[in-house]
Amino acid sequence: MLTERHRHRCIPATPLSIALGLALAAAGSAAAQDATPDPTATELSRIEVTGSNIRRSDVETASPVQVISKQDIENMGARTLLQVLDNLPAARPGQQDSRSLFTGSDGASQANLRGLGAQGTLVLLNGRRLSYYGAPAGFQTQFVNIDAIPAAAIERMEVLTDGASAVYGTDAVAGVINVITKRNYQGAEVSLTTDTSSRIDSYGEHQGSITAGFGDLDEDRYNVYASVNLYRRDAIPLSDFYNKRPPQYYVNNPNYIPNLRLGTGSKPGEFNPGSYFAFDPVTGRRVQEAAPGCNNVLTTEAAGSRCIWETWMNNEIDAGAKSERNTAYVNAHFLIGDSTEAFAEATYTDIDLTANGGTPRAYGTTTGNPTSWFSRNTGTTVNQFLYPYLGPNNEYNHASPELKALMGGVVGLQYLLQDVGANHFGQRNTDQSYRVVTGLRGTAGDWNWETAFATAGSHSVTYQTTNVNLAGFQKAFGPYTIDPGTGRVIISDHPAYKFGEISDANAALIREAFPTFDIESWTRLHTLDGKIEGPLFTLPAGEVRAAFGFNATRETFYTPGNPDAANGLITQQGGSWFDGRRNTYALFAETVAPLTDKLELEAALRVDKYPDFSANLAPKLGLTYQMFDQLMLRGTYSEGFRAPSLAEAGTGGVFAQIGGYRDELRCNETNAIANLLRRSARPGDVDLGNSLLNSDCSRNVARMTQPNQDLKPEKAKIATAGVVFEPTQWLSVSADYWFIYRRNEIAAPDYSKAEDIQSMTRSPITEADLANQAALAAMCADPASGVACPATLPGYSAGNVLSVVGQYKNRGRTLIDGFDIDARTRFTLGDWGTLNVGVAATIQRRKETYTDDELGWYYGNTIGYYGNPRLRATLNADWNYQAFTTSFFINYVGGTKWAWDRIDAEDNNPETCTGGYLALNPAQCDGVPSWWTANLSVAWRPDAHWNIGFTVKNLFDRIPFYDPNSFLGDSSDYATIYGRGYSLTVGYKF
């Protein structure tokens, strides 16, 4: 128990540390050894700490635990659980729902401790598991969606930064995040919060919550409360973001803004007759002309004229999707007799994320690579689609006789399909998740027991309106014919779709040609658990306590797949197909034994049995040693595991796309052509060169990832060793070394590595490729270009990669280690209140990967390389004065190299001044700069009812730097794109 001296200090736990509480409890426990224990008082003060099933009368454990209270979350300026985790040094950036489109798990957010991914981080609600999100990340990695946890009911979060498989089973390799709700609540309170941005006008986050409860558990023998949380984030259209990327993005993408055609192309809703084109059969050069009636003609020397249109600026795919989340939570406790309590809780979350796709799709006759994709029912055969040509007798072929003569009357067409309007294309994601827990707990003599049944599930649906349905497209533009001489596909001479008009009939055809495609997923989790905890016997140094228990689980995962996609009718959308279920069982035991008055042993052992695998034994040992009142030493050793998920080892597979696939051969050949064209004095050549630059360095490629029923479980060894030191009443410091060695890692294929690709297909060299070569030849033959070309001009030796096939496998090992340092001070300022200051840091030492026996530790230690900063730290200062609390919070991330590892550094280094093979701003050649942001908040509580808070986020208005490895070109993983933000909170308790 705590001494009076420590109890009166009342230092609150913070997101930076629980070290202070550990030190206080440790110092007090030694003094309490000689005191006669009061069993009643001891029992009343026992609490459960994350990472153990044994109730403790103090909070120090061998494992480091961070506690984040509801007030701490408010002081950070965090509005979601993801934002809380982003402010913890031990956490790494995880998927955020606003940037999750086209990931397979759209609309969800992940937790990621130690950088080992969501699959290595266990997320609990009140100590029990939640169901996985319905849609796995990348269609393959199952994880808990932390957005589904009821934020308004949170009492605190406990983050165990140590392995806990011996206590909780699979997934707890990197650590455990346990979200704990209020146990007892009476009265009612309402809270409203709104966030705005100084840089992005359309940005806004708005939350409202209501919590109400009745009944006093001690006096009325029951308590019931409910909480409802409503969250909305506004969409950010392209019009509010297109010109706010870092300047280097536009240097590397010189045609980005010109291609929007703002002010020069036809505006949205205005008819655009399009353009025709053909290829010169002698030179291969592309020749084009604007269709008759065009009022927005753009002419270039390279190819001729074309009719251009503006990009619609309501696109919300890249900048930010609209999100609505509604969460309801009910908690009830009832006392039965003198020693038994019944409890129940229910959670329901409804998520709806939508993003407008912007510009309507264009009919653009394909001259380059065909669209390629895999599907379930077509096996390893790659599906392909090309937009067809117009034949010589097509009623809409109004090209000039000169253009028609080039290809025997056949011409290509570029035409904007505006008929369905502005809101047809885009994406929507819905998810309904629930969890219901009912149970009993009580005492039998000196022993405490508890049993509960929980059922949880999630139903996720992804709706995408982006791609072609082959049957619908043929209905609008077929039947097709084949040009016997060239093999070109030709649309009907009299198609149902009527070019040259915007009509409801056309709109109906386009809705069938570009339908809304859906992917549905269901997960279910049923668990029955029970445990008993109490004293075994008494040693000279004190009481030995133990816990014993069991867990039985039924898990299902079902993704049937869209029928049209399964048959290959939806371009680039195979989706996933899984159908799996399994029963798992576990037995566990724990003990805490005071070996001496200074040395305490913690031990745990858990046996898990998964079908098709041998029983897994996960042990854990921990020691705490109280050297003297001000100093405690602690350490743990444990073994963890992760069983293959149903997506990885079940029945089914993934049929999707790889975004950003890099093919060195085509990248180098295309850039060689582009860089010569960009040196020309002729604007048309430069425009073509800008369009070609890096165009073949990052492409969408069809991929098939097959499950592997021969996978072995991942195994891990985890250790910590640390010290908690409290030299004075106002200072507490903790330092912990941590080590994780994970082997038999289950990994999806890394398609950038040849050894992971089972098969690959390439397209032939296309007409567009030949036209690029012809344009280069024409430029080099014209002295007016001013370019001295080499004797042998660059060209293409192969077509682009169309598809790759791979399989899940156990791949190698990962070793990571580092230090967590934590310091907390509290100063009494007399009449000026109190000041709390805390600093926390995670210093990573190693992150090494053993790929296989051939490559070994080939990539070396990647700490200090991209995505693995050596240092992450936070600093907070909270000043409490009368009715005001002023908080200042800094989040710091250290710099890294641009290269991902030492092999990548051969190409991306300060000498080349590139990252991701793209040019950098000269000021960034040395690597990713360190980054920090600061928040300042003031909370006013004038009485027991009102709570008013105002937060300035990113106080110094720091803007993201250019990041060539990022999808959007900015450092938004940890640097906000919103500039300085303002948040207002108003709460009232009745």
Tab-separated table of C-alpha atoms in Angstrom, residues 411-762:
chain	number	residue	atom	x	y	z
A	411	VAL	CA	-9.399	6.651	-85.521
A	412	GLY	CA	-8.982	6.833	-81.799
A	413	LEU	CA	-11.290	8.969	-79.657
A	414	GLN	CA	-10.909	11.050	-76.496
A	415	TYR	CA	-14.315	12.087	-75.150
A	416	LEU	CA	-15.651	13.155	-71.755
A	417	LEU	CA	-18.597	11.054	-70.533
A	418	GLN	CA	-20.410	13.758	-68.577
A	419	ASP	CA	-23.911	12.346	-68.669
A	420	VAL	CA	-24.115	10.990	-65.090
A	421	GLY	CA	-22.969	14.306	-63.580
A	422	ALA	CA	-20.600	15.151	-60.757
A	423	ASN	CA	-21.432	12.671	-58.007
A	424	HIS	CA	-21.578	9.256	-59.633
A	425	PHE	CA	-17.890	8.360	-59.456
A	426	GLY	CA	-16.165	7.868	-56.131
A	427	GLN	CA	-16.092	5.574	-53.145
A	428	ARG	CA	-18.119	4.821	-50.058
A	429	ASN	CA	-17.345	2.560	-47.125
A	430	THR	CA	-19.719	1.441	-44.409
A	431	ASP	CA	-19.002	-0.624	-41.336
A	432	GLN	CA	-21.295	-1.754	-38.568
A	433	SER	CA	-19.542	-3.362	-35.638
A	434	TYR	CA	-20.803	-4.537	-32.274
A	435	ARG	CA	-19.722	-6.254	-29.103
A	436	VAL	CA	-21.855	-7.590	-26.254
A	437	VAL	CA	-20.328	-8.911	-23.028
A	438	THR	CA	-22.232	-10.499	-20.146
A	439	GLY	CA	-20.670	-12.006	-17.087
A	440	LEU	CA	-20.468	-12.627	-13.381
A	441	ARG	CA	-17.754	-11.910	-10.882
A	442	GLY	CA	-17.531	-12.428	-7.195
A	443	THR	CA	-15.596	-13.822	-4.252
A	444	ALA	CA	-15.357	-17.209	-2.600
A	445	GLY	CA	-13.484	-16.844	0.640
A	446	ASP	CA	-10.223	-15.093	-0.172
A	447	TRP	CA	-10.507	-15.850	-3.873
A	448	ASN	CA	-11.945	-13.673	-6.633
A	449	TRP	CA	-13.578	-15.265	-9.683
A	450	GLU	CA	-14.973	-14.003	-12.966
A	451	THR	CA	-16.528	-15.511	-16.061
A	452	ALA	CA	-17.993	-13.904	-19.145
A	453	PHE	CA	-19.327	-14.601	-22.608
A	454	ALA	CA	-18.696	-12.094	-25.388
A	455	THR	CA	-19.915	-11.930	-28.933
A	456	ALA	CA	-18.568	-9.402	-31.402
A	457	GLY	CA	-18.666	-8.842	-35.115
A	458	SER	CA	-18.244	-6.481	-38.002
A	459	HIS	CA	-19.895	-6.082	-41.385
A	460	SER	CA	-17.942	-3.939	-43.822
A	461	VAL	CA	-18.929	-2.910	-47.328
A	462	THR	CA	-16.757	-1.056	-49.809
A	463	TYR	CA	-18.602	0.594	-52.677
A	464	GLN	CA	-16.447	1.799	-55.552
A	465	THR	CA	-17.635	3.510	-58.701
A	466	THR	CA	-14.453	3.845	-60.671
A	467	ASN	CA	-14.028	0.955	-63.078
A	468	VAL	CA	-15.605	-0.546	-66.178
A	469	ASN	CA	-18.091	-3.394	-66.204
A	470	LEU	CA	-17.321	-5.251	-69.437
A	471	ALA	CA	-20.903	-6.314	-70.060
A	472	GLY	CA	-22.297	-2.839	-69.390
A	473	PHE	CA	-19.604	-1.221	-71.521
A	474	GLN	CA	-20.391	-3.507	-74.442
A	475	LYS	CA	-24.087	-2.698	-74.068
A	476	ALA	CA	-23.285	0.995	-74.436
A	477	PHE	CA	-20.658	0.750	-77.205
A	478	GLY	CA	-20.905	-2.722	-78.751
A	479	PRO	CA	-21.120	-5.060	-80.462
A	480	TYR	CA	-17.401	-4.964	-81.270
A	481	THR	CA	-15.548	-6.004	-84.392
A	482	ILE	CA	-11.867	-6.718	-84.948
A	483	ASP	CA	-9.811	-4.974	-87.634
A	484	PRO	CA	-8.360	-7.960	-89.529
A	485	GLY	CA	-5.132	-6.175	-90.464
A	486	THR	CA	-4.117	-4.719	-87.099
A	487	GLY	CA	-6.212	-6.608	-84.539
A	488	ARG	CA	-7.628	-3.310	-83.215
A	489	VAL	CA	-11.000	-3.561	-81.450
A	490	ILE	CA	-13.684	-1.384	-83.102
A	491	ILE	CA	-16.934	-0.254	-81.449
A	492	SER	CA	-20.302	-0.507	-83.158
A	493	ASP	CA	-20.875	1.901	-86.028
A	494	HIS	CA	-24.202	2.781	-84.360
A	495	PRO	CA	-23.668	2.358	-80.584
A	496	ALA	CA	-26.472	2.789	-78.068
A	497	TYR	CA	-24.488	5.574	-76.420
A	498	LYS	CA	-24.924	8.768	-78.442
A	499	PHE	CA	-21.743	10.842	-78.667
A	500	GLY	CA	-22.339	14.550	-79.064
A	501	GLU	CA	-25.181	14.911	-76.571
A	502	ILE	CA	-25.699	14.824	-72.804
A	503	SER	CA	-28.902	12.938	-71.995
A	504	ASP	CA	-30.665	10.771	-69.444
A	505	ALA	CA	-30.528	7.815	-71.830
A	506	ASN	CA	-26.767	8.166	-72.059
A	507	ALA	CA	-26.551	8.485	-68.287
A	508	ALA	CA	-28.374	5.168	-67.806
A	509	LEU	CA	-25.909	3.451	-70.142
A	510	ILE	CA	-22.897	4.969	-68.370
A	511	ARG	CA	-24.217	3.804	-65.008
A	512	GLU	CA	-24.194	0.254	-66.371
A	513	ALA	CA	-20.794	0.685	-68.015
A	514	PHE	CA	-19.310	2.147	-64.783
A	515	PRO	CA	-21.425	0.554	-62.051
A	516	THR	CA	-21.061	0.689	-58.304
A	517	PHE	CA	-18.999	-2.324	-57.314
A	518	ASP	CA	-19.277	-3.678	-53.773
A	519	ILE	CA	-17.055	-5.848	-51.575
A	520	GLU	CA	-18.717	-7.239	-48.438
A	521	SER	CA	-16.903	-8.768	-45.482
A	522	TRP	CA	-18.083	-10.277	-42.222
A	523	THR	CA	-16.094	-11.162	-39.117
A	524	ARG	CA	-17.438	-12.841	-36.009
A	525	LEU	CA	-15.809	-13.544	-32.654
A	526	HIS	CA	-17.440	-15.503	-29.817
A	527	THR	CA	-15.504	-16.035	-26.595
A	528	LEU	CA	-16.148	-17.733	-23.286
A	529	ASP	CA	-13.626	-17.090	-20.538
A	530	GLY	CA	-13.223	-17.648	-16.875
A	531	LYS	CA	-10.608	-17.084	-14.205
A	532	ILE	CA	-10.085	-17.340	-10.492
A	533	GLU	CA	-7.523	-15.327	-8.527
A	534	GLY	CA	-6.407	-15.255	-4.941
A	535	PRO	CA	-3.784	-16.172	-2.334
A	536	LEU	CA	-2.023	-19.526	-2.496
A	537	PHE	CA	0.084	-19.347	0.623
A	538	THR	CA	2.268	-16.961	2.564
A	539	LEU	CA	6.017	-16.732	2.374
A	540	PRO	CA	8.115	-14.950	4.992
A	541	ALA	CA	8.158	-11.873	2.750
A	542	GLY	CA	4.435	-11.858	2.062
A	543	GLU	CA	1.446	-13.397	0.309
A	544	VAL	CA	1.779	-15.456	-2.881
A	545	ARG	CA	-1.146	-14.812	-5.198
A	546	ALA	CA	-2.107	-16.774	-8.305
A	547	ALA	CA	-4.626	-16.755	-11.129
A	548	PHE	CA	-5.912	-19.650	-13.241
A	549	GLY	CA	-8.214	-19.487	-16.201
A	550	PHE	CA	-9.422	-20.624	-19.586
A	551	ASN	CA	-10.560	-19.110	-22.867
A	552	ALA	CA	-12.549	-20.666	-25.713
A	553	THR	CA	-13.004	-18.786	-28.997
A	554	ARG	CA	-14.979	-19.250	-32.205
A	555	GLU	CA	-13.726	-17.035	-35.036
A	556	THR	CA	-15.158	-16.663	-38.557
A	557	PHE	CA	-14.226	-14.538	-41.537
A	558	TYR	CA	-16.279	-14.430	-44.723
A	559	THR	CA	-15.731	-12.366	-47.858
A	560	PRO	CA	-17.814	-13.894	-50.634
A	561	GLY	CA	-16.654	-11.564	-53.384
A	562	ASN	CA	-18.754	-9.672	-55.887
A	563	PRO	CA	-20.115	-12.069	-58.570
A	564	ASP	CA	-19.246	-9.797	-61.506
A	565	ALA	CA	-15.752	-9.227	-60.144
A	566	ALA	CA	-15.310	-12.943	-59.484
A	567	ASN	CA	-16.028	-13.600	-63.162
A	568	GLY	CA	-13.585	-10.927	-64.311
A	569	LEU	CA	-16.213	-8.454	-65.501
A	570	ILE	CA	-15.034	-5.499	-63.356
A	571	THR	CA	-11.764	-4.004	-64.555
A	572	GLN	CA	-8.971	-3.815	-61.964
A	573	GLN	CA	-11.299	-5.058	-59.231
A	574	GLY	CA	-10.992	-8.672	-58.310
A	575	GLY	CA	-11.203	-7.917	-54.594
A	576	SER	CA	-10.780	-10.793	-52.181
A	577	TRP	CA	-12.498	-14.044	-51.426
A	578	PHE	CA	-12.151	-15.753	-48.059
A	579	ASP	CA	-14.237	-18.253	-46.182
A	580	GLY	CA	-12.743	-19.482	-42.934
A	581	ARG	CA	-13.659	-20.438	-39.401
A	582	ARG	CA	-11.843	-21.961	-36.458
A	583	ASN	CA	-12.155	-22.820	-32.782
A	584	THR	CA	-9.278	-22.051	-30.419
A	585	TYR	CA	-8.755	-22.911	-26.779
A	586	ALA	CA	-6.408	-21.670	-24.083
A	587	LEU	CA	-5.443	-22.393	-20.480
A	588	PHE	CA	-3.365	-19.971	-18.426
A	589	ALA	CA	-1.869	-19.516	-14.995
A	590	GLU	CA	-0.083	-16.636	-13.264
A	591	THR	CA	1.545	-16.025	-9.940
A	592	VAL	CA	3.091	-13.156	-8.021
A	593	ALA	CA	5.463	-14.174	-5.235
A	594	PRO	CA	7.469	-11.925	-2.884
A	595	LEU	CA	10.736	-13.873	-2.667
A	596	THR	CA	12.195	-11.409	-0.162
A	597	ASP	CA	11.070	-8.120	1.269
A	598	LYS	CA	12.750	-6.448	-1.728
A	599	LEU	CA	12.488	-9.013	-4.533
A	600	GLU	CA	9.202	-10.021	-6.195
A	601	LEU	CA	8.671	-12.636	-8.886
A	602	GLU	CA	5.914	-12.564	-11.506
A	603	ALA	CA	5.354	-15.630	-13.680
A	604	ALA	CA	2.753	-16.539	-16.293
A	605	LEU	CA	2.172	-19.497	-18.572
A	606	ARG	CA	-0.405	-19.897	-21.310
A	607	VAL	CA	-1.198	-22.794	-23.641
A	608	ASP	CA	-3.079	-21.984	-26.868
A	609	LYS	CA	-4.396	-24.623	-29.248
A	610	TYR	CA	-5.208	-23.633	-32.833
A	611	PRO	CA	-6.490	-26.168	-35.364
A	612	ASP	CA	-3.775	-27.661	-37.590
A	613	PHE	CA	-1.013	-26.437	-35.252
A	614	SER	CA	0.645	-27.932	-32.217
A	615	ALA	CA	-0.262	-26.374	-28.901
A	616	ASN	CA	1.706	-23.199	-28.298
A	617	LEU	CA	3.284	-22.625	-24.891
A	618	ALA	CA	3.909	-18.961	-24.045
A	619	PRO	CA	5.809	-18.268	-20.796
A	620	LYS	CA	6.604	-14.982	-19.084
A	621	LEU	CA	8.849	-14.166	-16.135
A	622	GLY	CA	9.264	-10.839	-14.416
A	623	LEU	CA	11.236	-9.513	-11.467
A	624	THR	CA	11.057	-6.313	-9.466
A	625	TYR	CA	13.768	-5.436	-6.959
A	626	GLN	CA	13.292	-2.582	-4.514
A	627	MET	CA	16.896	-1.607	-3.790
A	628	PHE	CA	15.764	1.198	-1.476
A	629	ASP	CA	12.820	3.548	-1.170
A	630	GLN	CA	13.853	5.690	-4.114
A	631	LEU	CA	15.071	3.014	-6.538
A	632	MET	CA	13.383	0.007	-8.105
A	633	LEU	CA	14.834	-2.346	-10.728
A	634	ARG	CA	12.580	-4.388	-13.002
A	635	GLY	CA	12.829	-6.805	-15.893
A	636	THR	CA	10.828	-9.322	-17.911
A	637	TYR	CA	11.322	-12.161	-20.343
A	638	SER	CA	8.483	-13.613	-22.392
A	639	GLU	CA	7.764	-15.579	-25.520
A	640	GLY	CA	5.038	-14.510	-27.913
A	641	PHE	CA	3.355	-15.869	-30.980
A	642	ARG	CA	0.906	-14.971	-33.708
A	643	ALA	CA	-1.116	-17.647	-35.427
A	644	PRO	CA	-1.776	-17.175	-39.161
A	645	SER	CA	-4.991	-15.287	-39.718
A	646	LEU	CA	-7.852	-16.800	-41.674
A	647	ALA	CA	-6.960	-14.463	-44.536
A	648	GLU	CA	-3.391	-15.766	-44.614
A	649	ALA	CA	-3.954	-19.498	-44.171
A	650	GLY	CA	-7.613	-20.045	-44.982
A	651	THR	CA	-9.393	-20.670	-48.254
A	652	GLY	CA	-9.539	-17.957	-50.881
A	653	GLY	CA	-7.135	-15.324	-52.066
A	654	VAL	CA	-6.508	-11.711	-52.944
A	655	PHE	CA	-7.176	-10.403	-56.446
A	656	ALA	CA	-6.217	-6.753	-56.465
A	657	GLN	CA	-3.703	-4.183	-57.655
A	658	ILE	CA	-0.242	-3.101	-56.593
A	659	GLY	CA	0.014	0.655	-56.570
A	660	GLY	CA	3.416	2.158	-57.242
A	661	TYR	CA	5.037	-0.944	-58.749
A	662	ARG	CA	8.537	-0.029	-59.966
A	663	ASP	CA	9.961	-1.721	-63.042
A	664	GLU	CA	13.563	-0.547	-63.395
A	665	LEU	CA	13.780	-1.548	-67.062
A	666	ARG	CA	10.796	0.461	-68.262
A	667	CYS	CA	11.441	3.314	-65.830
A	668	ASN	CA	14.938	3.868	-67.181
A	669	GLU	CA	13.931	3.503	-70.845
A	670	THR	CA	11.002	5.904	-70.608
A	671	ASN	CA	12.965	8.497	-68.626
A	672	ALA	CA	15.773	8.395	-71.179
A	673	ILE	CA	13.256	9.384	-73.878
A	674	ALA	CA	11.579	11.948	-71.603
A	675	ASN	CA	14.787	13.706	-70.588
A	676	LEU	CA	15.849	14.209	-74.207
A	677	LEU	CA	12.428	15.600	-75.160
A	678	ARG	CA	12.501	18.031	-72.211
A	679	ARG	CA	15.692	19.610	-73.573
A	680	SER	CA	13.954	20.621	-76.811
A	681	ALA	CA	13.309	24.221	-77.802
A	682	ARG	CA	9.919	23.099	-79.160
A	683	PRO	CA	7.166	23.413	-76.508
A	684	GLY	CA	5.280	20.358	-77.736
A	685	ASP	CA	8.316	18.155	-77.180
A	686	VAL	CA	8.773	19.527	-73.684
A	687	ASP	CA	5.104	18.927	-72.877
A	688	LEU	CA	5.370	15.304	-74.012
A	689	GLY	CA	8.626	14.824	-72.113
A	690	ASN	CA	7.071	16.201	-68.928
A	691	SER	CA	4.158	13.803	-69.308
A	692	LEU	CA	6.461	10.813	-69.816
A	693	LEU	CA	8.866	11.654	-66.984
A	694	ASN	CA	8.615	8.939	-64.275
A	695	SER	CA	5.361	7.689	-65.830
A	696	ASP	CA	6.691	4.130	-66.008
A	697	CYS	CA	8.423	4.263	-62.606
A	698	SER	CA	5.281	3.773	-60.535
A	699	ARG	CA	2.392	1.867	-62.101
A	700	ASN	CA	-0.668	-0.145	-61.124
A	701	VAL	CA	-0.041	-3.839	-61.701
A	702	ALA	CA	-2.452	-6.756	-61.317
A	703	ARG	CA	-1.490	-9.055	-58.484
A	704	MET	CA	-2.692	-12.324	-57.093
A	705	THR	CA	-1.743	-13.230	-53.524
A	706	GLN	CA	-2.588	-16.790	-52.615
A	707	PRO	CA	-3.082	-18.065	-49.039
A	708	ASN	CA	-0.746	-20.717	-47.730
A	709	GLN	CA	-2.141	-23.469	-45.533
A	710	ASP	CA	1.386	-24.641	-44.679
A	711	LEU	CA	2.228	-21.457	-42.766
A	712	LYS	CA	3.752	-21.771	-39.321
A	713	PRO	CA	2.874	-19.427	-36.445
A	714	GLU	CA	5.163	-16.490	-35.836
A	715	LYS	CA	7.236	-16.843	-32.674
A	716	ALA	CA	8.915	-14.103	-30.660
A	717	LYS	CA	11.218	-13.603	-27.714
A	718	ILE	CA	10.650	-10.368	-25.806
A	719	ALA	CA	12.671	-8.924	-22.942
A	720	THR	CA	12.801	-5.700	-20.927
A	721	ALA	CA	15.132	-4.413	-18.223
A	722	GLY	CA	14.642	-1.124	-16.468
A	723	VAL	CA	14.905	1.152	-13.498
A	724	VAL	CA	12.501	3.523	-11.753
A	725	PHE	CA	14.239	6.237	-9.758
A	726	GLU	CA	12.622	8.860	-7.530
A	727	PRO	CA	15.419	10.855	-5.901
A	728	THR	CA	13.041	13.533	-4.559
A	729	GLN	CA	9.353	14.028	-4.026
A	730	TRP	CA	9.119	16.187	-7.151
A	731	LEU	CA	11.025	14.045	-9.645
A	732	SER	CA	10.513	10.529	-10.986
A	733	VAL	CA	12.519	8.969	-13.803
A	734	SER	CA	12.254	5.588	-15.477
A	735	ALA	CA	14.405	3.978	-18.147
A	736	ASP	CA	13.710	0.629	-19.806
A	737	TYR	CA	15.614	-1.354	-22.393
A	738	TRP	CA	13.378	-3.488	-24.642
A	739	PHE	CA	14.183	-6.251	-27.068
A	740	ILE	CA	11.966	-8.164	-29.544
A	741	TYR	CA	13.155	-10.998	-31.744
A	742	ARG	CA	10.415	-12.284	-34.052
A	743	ARG	CA	10.920	-15.285	-36.318
A	744	ASN	CA	8.881	-17.233	-38.885
A	745	GLU	CA	7.299	-13.939	-39.841
A	746	ILE	CA	4.194	-14.293	-41.961
A	747	ALA	CA	4.507	-11.919	-44.879
A	748	ALA	CA	2.729	-11.160	-48.104
A	749	PRO	CA	4.974	-11.267	-51.148
A	750	ASP	CA	7.277	-8.296	-51.624
A	751	TYR	CA	6.725	-7.907	-55.334
A	752	SER	CA	9.729	-5.617	-55.651
A	753	LYS	CA	11.884	-8.713	-55.071
A	754	ALA	CA	12.189	-11.282	-57.855
A	755	GLU	CA	12.357	-14.177	-55.386
A	756	ASP	CA	8.812	-13.417	-54.166
A	757	ILE	CA	7.260	-13.454	-57.652
A	758	GLN	CA	6.052	-16.870	-58.784
A	759	SER	CA	5.036	-15.646	-62.249
A	760	MET	CA	4.938	-12.366	-64.196
A	761	THR	CA	3.474	-11.149	-67.486
A	762	ARG	CA	4.375	-8.132	-69.640
